[in-house]
Coordinates of C-alpha atoms and ligand atoms in Angstrom, one line a residue:
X60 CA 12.6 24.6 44.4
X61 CA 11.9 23.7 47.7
X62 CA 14.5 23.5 50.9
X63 CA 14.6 19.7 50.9
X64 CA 14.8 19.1 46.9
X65 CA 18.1 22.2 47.4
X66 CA 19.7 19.9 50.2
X67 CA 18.8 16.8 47.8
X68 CA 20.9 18.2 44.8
X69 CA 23.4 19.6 47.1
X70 CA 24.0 16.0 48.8
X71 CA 23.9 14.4 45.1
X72 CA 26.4 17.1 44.1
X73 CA 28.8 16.0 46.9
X74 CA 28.6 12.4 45.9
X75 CA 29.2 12.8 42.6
X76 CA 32.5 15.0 43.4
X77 CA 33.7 12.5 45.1
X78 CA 32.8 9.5 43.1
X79 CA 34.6 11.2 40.1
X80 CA 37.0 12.8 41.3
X81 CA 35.5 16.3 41.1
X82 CA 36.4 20.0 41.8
X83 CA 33.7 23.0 41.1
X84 CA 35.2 26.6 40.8
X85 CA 32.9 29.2 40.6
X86 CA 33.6 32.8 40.0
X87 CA 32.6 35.9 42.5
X88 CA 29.5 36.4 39.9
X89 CA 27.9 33.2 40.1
X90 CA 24.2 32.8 42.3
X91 CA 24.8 32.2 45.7
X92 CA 24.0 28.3 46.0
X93 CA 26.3 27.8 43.4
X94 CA 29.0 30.1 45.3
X95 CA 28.2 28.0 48.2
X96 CA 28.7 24.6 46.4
X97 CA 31.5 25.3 45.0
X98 CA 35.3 24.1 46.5
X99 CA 36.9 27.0 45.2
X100 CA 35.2 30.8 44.4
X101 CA 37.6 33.8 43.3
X102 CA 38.3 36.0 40.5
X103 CA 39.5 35.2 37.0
X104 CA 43.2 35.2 37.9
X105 CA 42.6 33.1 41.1
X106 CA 40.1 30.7 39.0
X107 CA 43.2 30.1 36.5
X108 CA 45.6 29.4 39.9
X109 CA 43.1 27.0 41.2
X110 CA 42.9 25.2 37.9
X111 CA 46.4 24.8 37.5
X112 CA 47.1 23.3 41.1
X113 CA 43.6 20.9 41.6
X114 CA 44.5 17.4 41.2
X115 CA 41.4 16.4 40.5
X116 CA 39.7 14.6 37.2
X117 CA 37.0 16.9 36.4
X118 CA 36.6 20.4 36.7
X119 CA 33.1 21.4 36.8
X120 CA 33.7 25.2 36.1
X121 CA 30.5 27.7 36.8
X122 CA 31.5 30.9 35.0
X123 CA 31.9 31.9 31.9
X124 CA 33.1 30.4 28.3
X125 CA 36.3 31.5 28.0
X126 CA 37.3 30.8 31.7
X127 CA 36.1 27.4 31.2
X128 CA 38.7 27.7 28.3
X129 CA 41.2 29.2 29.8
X130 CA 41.0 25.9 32.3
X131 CA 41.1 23.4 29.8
X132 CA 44.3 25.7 28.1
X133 CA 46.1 25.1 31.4
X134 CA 45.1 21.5 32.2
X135 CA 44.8 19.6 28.7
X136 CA 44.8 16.3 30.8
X137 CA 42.1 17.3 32.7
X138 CA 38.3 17.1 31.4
X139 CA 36.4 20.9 31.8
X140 CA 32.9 21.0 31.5
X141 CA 30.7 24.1 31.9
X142 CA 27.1 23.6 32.7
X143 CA 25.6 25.2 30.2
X144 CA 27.5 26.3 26.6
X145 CA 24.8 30.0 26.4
X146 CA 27.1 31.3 29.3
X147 CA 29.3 33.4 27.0
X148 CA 30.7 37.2 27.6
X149 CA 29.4 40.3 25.9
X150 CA 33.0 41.8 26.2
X151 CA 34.9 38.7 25.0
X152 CA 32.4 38.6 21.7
X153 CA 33.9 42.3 20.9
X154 CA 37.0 41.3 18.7
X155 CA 37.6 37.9 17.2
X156 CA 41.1 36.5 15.6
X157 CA 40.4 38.3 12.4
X158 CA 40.1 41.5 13.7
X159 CA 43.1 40.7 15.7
X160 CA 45.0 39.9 13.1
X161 CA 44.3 43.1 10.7
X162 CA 45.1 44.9 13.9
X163 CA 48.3 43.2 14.3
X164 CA 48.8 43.5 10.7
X165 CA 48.6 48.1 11.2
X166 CA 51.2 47.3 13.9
X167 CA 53.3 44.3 13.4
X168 CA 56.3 45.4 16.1
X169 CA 53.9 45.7 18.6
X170 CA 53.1 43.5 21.6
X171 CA 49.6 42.0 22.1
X172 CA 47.9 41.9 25.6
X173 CA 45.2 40.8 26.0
X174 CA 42.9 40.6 28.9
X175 CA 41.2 37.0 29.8
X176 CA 38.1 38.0 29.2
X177 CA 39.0 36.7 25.3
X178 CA 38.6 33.8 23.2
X179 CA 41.1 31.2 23.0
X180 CA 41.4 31.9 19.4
X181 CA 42.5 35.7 20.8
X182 CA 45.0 34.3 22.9
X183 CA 46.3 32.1 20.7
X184 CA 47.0 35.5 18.3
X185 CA 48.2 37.3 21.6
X186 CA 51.4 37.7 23.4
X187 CA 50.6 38.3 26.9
X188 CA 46.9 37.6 28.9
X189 CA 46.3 39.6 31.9
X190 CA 43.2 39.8 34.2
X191 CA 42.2 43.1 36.3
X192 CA 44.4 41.4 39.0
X193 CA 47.4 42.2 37.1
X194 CA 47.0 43.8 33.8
X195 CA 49.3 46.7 35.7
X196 CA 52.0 44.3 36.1
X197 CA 52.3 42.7 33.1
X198 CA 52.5 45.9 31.1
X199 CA 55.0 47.1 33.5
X200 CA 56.9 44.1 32.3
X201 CA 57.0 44.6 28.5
X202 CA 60.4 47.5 27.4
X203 CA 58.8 50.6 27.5
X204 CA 59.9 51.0 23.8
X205 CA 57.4 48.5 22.5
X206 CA 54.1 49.6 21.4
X207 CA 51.4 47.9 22.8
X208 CA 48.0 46.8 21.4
X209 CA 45.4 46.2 24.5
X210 CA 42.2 44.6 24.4
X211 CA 39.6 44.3 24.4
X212 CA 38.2 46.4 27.5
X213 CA 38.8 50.3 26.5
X214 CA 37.9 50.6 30.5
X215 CA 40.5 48.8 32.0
X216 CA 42.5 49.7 29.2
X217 CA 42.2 53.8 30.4
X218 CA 42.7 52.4 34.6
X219 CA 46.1 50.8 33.1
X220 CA 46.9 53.7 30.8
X221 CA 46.5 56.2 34.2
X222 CA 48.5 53.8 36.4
X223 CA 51.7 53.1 34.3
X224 CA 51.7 56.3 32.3
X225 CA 52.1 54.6 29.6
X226 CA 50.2 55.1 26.1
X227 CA 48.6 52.2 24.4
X228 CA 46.9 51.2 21.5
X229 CA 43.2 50.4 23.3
X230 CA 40.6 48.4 21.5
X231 CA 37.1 50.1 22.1
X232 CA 35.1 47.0 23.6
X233 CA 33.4 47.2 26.9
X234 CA 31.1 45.1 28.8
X235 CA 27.8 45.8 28.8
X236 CA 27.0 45.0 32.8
X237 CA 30.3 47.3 33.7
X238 CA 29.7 49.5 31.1
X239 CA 26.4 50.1 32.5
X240 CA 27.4 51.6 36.0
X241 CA 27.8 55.0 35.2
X242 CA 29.6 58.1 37.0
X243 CA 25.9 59.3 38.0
X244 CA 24.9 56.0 39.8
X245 CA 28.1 56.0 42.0
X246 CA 27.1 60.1 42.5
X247 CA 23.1 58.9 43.8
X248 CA 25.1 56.2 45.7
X249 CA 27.5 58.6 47.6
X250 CA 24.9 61.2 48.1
X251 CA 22.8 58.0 49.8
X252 CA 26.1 56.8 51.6
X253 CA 28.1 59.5 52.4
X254 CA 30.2 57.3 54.9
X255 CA 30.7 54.4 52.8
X256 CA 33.9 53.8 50.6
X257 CA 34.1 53.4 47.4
X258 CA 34.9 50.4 45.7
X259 CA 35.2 50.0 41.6
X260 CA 36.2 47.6 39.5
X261 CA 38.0 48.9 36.4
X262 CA 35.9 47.6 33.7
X263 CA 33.2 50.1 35.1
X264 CA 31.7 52.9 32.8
X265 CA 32.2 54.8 35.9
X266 CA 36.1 53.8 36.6
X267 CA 37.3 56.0 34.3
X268 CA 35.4 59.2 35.7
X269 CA 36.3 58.0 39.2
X270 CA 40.2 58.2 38.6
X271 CA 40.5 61.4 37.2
X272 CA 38.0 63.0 40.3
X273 CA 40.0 61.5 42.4
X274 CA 42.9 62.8 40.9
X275 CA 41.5 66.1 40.8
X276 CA 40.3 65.9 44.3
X277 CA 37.2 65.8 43.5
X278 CA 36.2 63.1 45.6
X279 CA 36.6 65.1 48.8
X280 CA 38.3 62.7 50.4
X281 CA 35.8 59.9 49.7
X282 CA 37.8 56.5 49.9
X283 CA 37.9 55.2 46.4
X284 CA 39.5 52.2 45.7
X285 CA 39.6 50.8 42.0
X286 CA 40.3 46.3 42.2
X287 CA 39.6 43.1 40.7
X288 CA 36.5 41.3 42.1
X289 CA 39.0 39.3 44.9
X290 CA 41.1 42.8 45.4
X291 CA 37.1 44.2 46.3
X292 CA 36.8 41.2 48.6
X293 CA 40.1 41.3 50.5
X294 CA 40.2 45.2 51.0
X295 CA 36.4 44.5 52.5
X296 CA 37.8 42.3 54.8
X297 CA 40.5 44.0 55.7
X298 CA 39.7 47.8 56.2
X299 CA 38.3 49.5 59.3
X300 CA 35.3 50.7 57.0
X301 CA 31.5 49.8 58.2
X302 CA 29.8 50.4 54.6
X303 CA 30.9 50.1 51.1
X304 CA 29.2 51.1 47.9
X305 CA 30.3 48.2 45.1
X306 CA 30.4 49.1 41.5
X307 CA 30.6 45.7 39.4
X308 CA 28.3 42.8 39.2
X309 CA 25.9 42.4 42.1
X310 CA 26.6 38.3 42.4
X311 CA 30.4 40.2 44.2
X312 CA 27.9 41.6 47.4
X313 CA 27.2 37.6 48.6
X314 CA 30.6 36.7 49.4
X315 CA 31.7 40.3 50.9
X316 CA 28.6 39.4 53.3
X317 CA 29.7 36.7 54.1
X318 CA 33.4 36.9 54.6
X319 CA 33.3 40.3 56.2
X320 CA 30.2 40.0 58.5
X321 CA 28.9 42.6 60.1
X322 CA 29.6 45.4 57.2
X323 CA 27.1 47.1 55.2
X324 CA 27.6 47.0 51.2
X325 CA 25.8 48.4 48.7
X326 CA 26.0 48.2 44.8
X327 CA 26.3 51.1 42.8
X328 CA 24.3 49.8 40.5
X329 CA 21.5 47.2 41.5
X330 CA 20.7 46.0 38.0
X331 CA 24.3 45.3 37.1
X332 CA 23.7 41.5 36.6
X333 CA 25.4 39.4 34.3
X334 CA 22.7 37.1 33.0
X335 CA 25.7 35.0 30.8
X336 CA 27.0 34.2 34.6
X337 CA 23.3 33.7 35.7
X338 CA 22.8 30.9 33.4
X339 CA 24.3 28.4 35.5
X340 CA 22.2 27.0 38.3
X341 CA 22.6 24.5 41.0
X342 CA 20.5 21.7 38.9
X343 CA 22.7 22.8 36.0
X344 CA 25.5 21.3 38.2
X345 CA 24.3 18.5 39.0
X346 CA 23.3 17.4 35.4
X347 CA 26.8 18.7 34.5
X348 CA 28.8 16.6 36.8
X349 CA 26.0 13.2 36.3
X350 CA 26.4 13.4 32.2
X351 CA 29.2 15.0 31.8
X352 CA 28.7 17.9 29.5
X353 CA 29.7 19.9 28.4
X354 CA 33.4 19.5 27.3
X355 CA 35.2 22.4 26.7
X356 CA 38.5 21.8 25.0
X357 CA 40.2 23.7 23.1
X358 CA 42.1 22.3 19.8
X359 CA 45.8 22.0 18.9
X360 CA 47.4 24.7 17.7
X361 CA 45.3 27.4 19.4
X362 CA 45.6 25.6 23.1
X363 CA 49.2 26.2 22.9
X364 CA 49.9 29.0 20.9
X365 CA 46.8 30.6 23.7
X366 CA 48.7 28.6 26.9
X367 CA 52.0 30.5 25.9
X368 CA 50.4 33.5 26.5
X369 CA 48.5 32.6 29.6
X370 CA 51.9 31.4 31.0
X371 CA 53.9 34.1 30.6
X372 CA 50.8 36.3 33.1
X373 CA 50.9 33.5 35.4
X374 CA 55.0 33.9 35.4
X375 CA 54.9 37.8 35.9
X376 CA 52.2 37.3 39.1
Ligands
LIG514 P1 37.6 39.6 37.7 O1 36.8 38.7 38.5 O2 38.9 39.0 37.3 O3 37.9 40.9 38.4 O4 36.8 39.9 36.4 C1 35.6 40.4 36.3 C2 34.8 39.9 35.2 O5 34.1 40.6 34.5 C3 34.8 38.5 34.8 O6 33.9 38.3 33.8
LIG515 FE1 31.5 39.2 30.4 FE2 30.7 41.4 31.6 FE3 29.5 39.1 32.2 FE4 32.0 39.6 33.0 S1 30.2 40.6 33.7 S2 31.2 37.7 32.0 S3 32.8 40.8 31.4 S4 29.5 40.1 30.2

């Protein structure tokens, strides 16, 4: 595509918004002219904020299918469309309502969290959601005498284990762009960096490995900080640090460059790229927002039985 036919579908994009009423949300992950087209870019949590508040028609959503979902749970009135239906989630395909349910089933006084990166059917089976942002606090809020069932990222499920101290049943899925940044790419990546700091998201392969050297010391003082894609973001912005090696998806490095100028970041691992997030492409948006597809909606009873679950995060944080 050519400069001019970019501005042409950026212009169109524009008009359209406004002509119907339009908002486009884009998560950290997405290509950058999509980032940079969109009205609203942040993590999972702060995607499900930002669809609850907009007061607009249409939500044009550039992500993945079950945040598109997750929209449509929290704004029934409002028409979600995602710009192309193959952007779907290797860790959200790794349990399905069945397999929930025979869980539930070898546990029935537990209490089921389950982390947004789901299908709405999971939700719907689930008693809290949480994303990376908070999937500390919302365990924090369940009696510590309830058993817990978390899902469906063993990953996070290990970084929330460490943090509240508390033992969990995990579910062993894991996604296969996280999974694949391993302890020994962030160990070429500090050798490479030595004055860098250390940022990890905790669905890494490497997040787990990370806690417990850093635990242990091991880290020799190397400035290791585990977040969410926006907590990765903010603490970019915010610290004194010059350099920063990233472990999660690459797409994350665009906006850090852009918000905190100046600074030098690196990713751990530079073929950690989500192609599901990939698939949507400025043009994509265009034809999304001109014909309107594609709908996501999610049917009655799952949308509420999922929403009641989606609430009760949003109430905790
Ligand atoms: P967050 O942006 O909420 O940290 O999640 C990362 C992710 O993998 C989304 O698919
Ligand atoms: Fe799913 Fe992993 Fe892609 Fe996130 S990065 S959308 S968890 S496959």
């Amino acid at each position: 595509m050519t400069v001019v036919e970019q501005l042409e579908i950026i212009e169109e994009i524009k008009r359209l918004k406004t002509e119907k009423h339009a908002v486009i949300l884009a998560h950290n992950y997405q290509v950058p002219d999509v980032q940079d087209c969109a009205d609203f870019v942040g993590d999972s949590l702060g995607l499900s904020h930002a669809a609850a508040k907009t007061d607009a028609d249409l939500i044009v959503f550039c992500g993945v299918h079950f945040m598109a979902e997750t929209a449509s749970i929290i704004c029934p009135e409002k028409k979600v469309l995602l710009p192309d239906l193959d952007a779907g989630c290797s860790l959200a395909a790794t349990i399905n309502a069945e397999q929930l349910r025979q869980w539930k089933a070898q546990h029935p006084n537990a209490v089921v969290v389950s982390y947004v990166n789901t299908t709405a059917e999971v939700k719907a089976e689930s008693d809290y959601c949480c994303t990376s942002t908070n999937a500390v606090k919302v365990v924090q809020a369940i009696p510590p005498d309830k058993e817990i069932l978390f899902l469906p990222d063993m990953f996070l499920g290990a970084y929330v284990e460490r943090v509240t101290g508390r033992k969990m049943h995990i579910w062993m899925g894991e996604c296969h762009v996280h999974a694949g940044i391993r302890p020994q790419d962030v160990e070429a990546a500090r050798e490479a960096h030595p004055d860098a700091e250390l940022l990890v998201h905790p669905e890494c392969g490497c997040s787990t490995s990370c806690m417990y050297l850093q635990a242990a010391g091991a880290l020799n003082g190397f400035k290791t900080q585990i977040f969410s894609t926006e907590g990765m973001v903010r603490y970019a912005k915010e610290s004194s640090g010059r350099e920063f090696i990233v472990a999660t998806e690459v797409g994350i490095l665009h906006r850090m460059e852009k918000e905190a100028p100046g600074k030098k970041f690196y990713p751990a691992n530079e073929n950690a790229i989500c192609e599901y997030m990939k698939k949507i492409t400025l043009e994509k948006v265009l034809r999304s927002l001109r014909e309107e597809i594609y709908e996501i909606r999610v049917p009655e009873p799952t949308a509420s039985k999922a929403r009641r679950a989606i609430e009760r995060m949003l109430a905790i944080v």
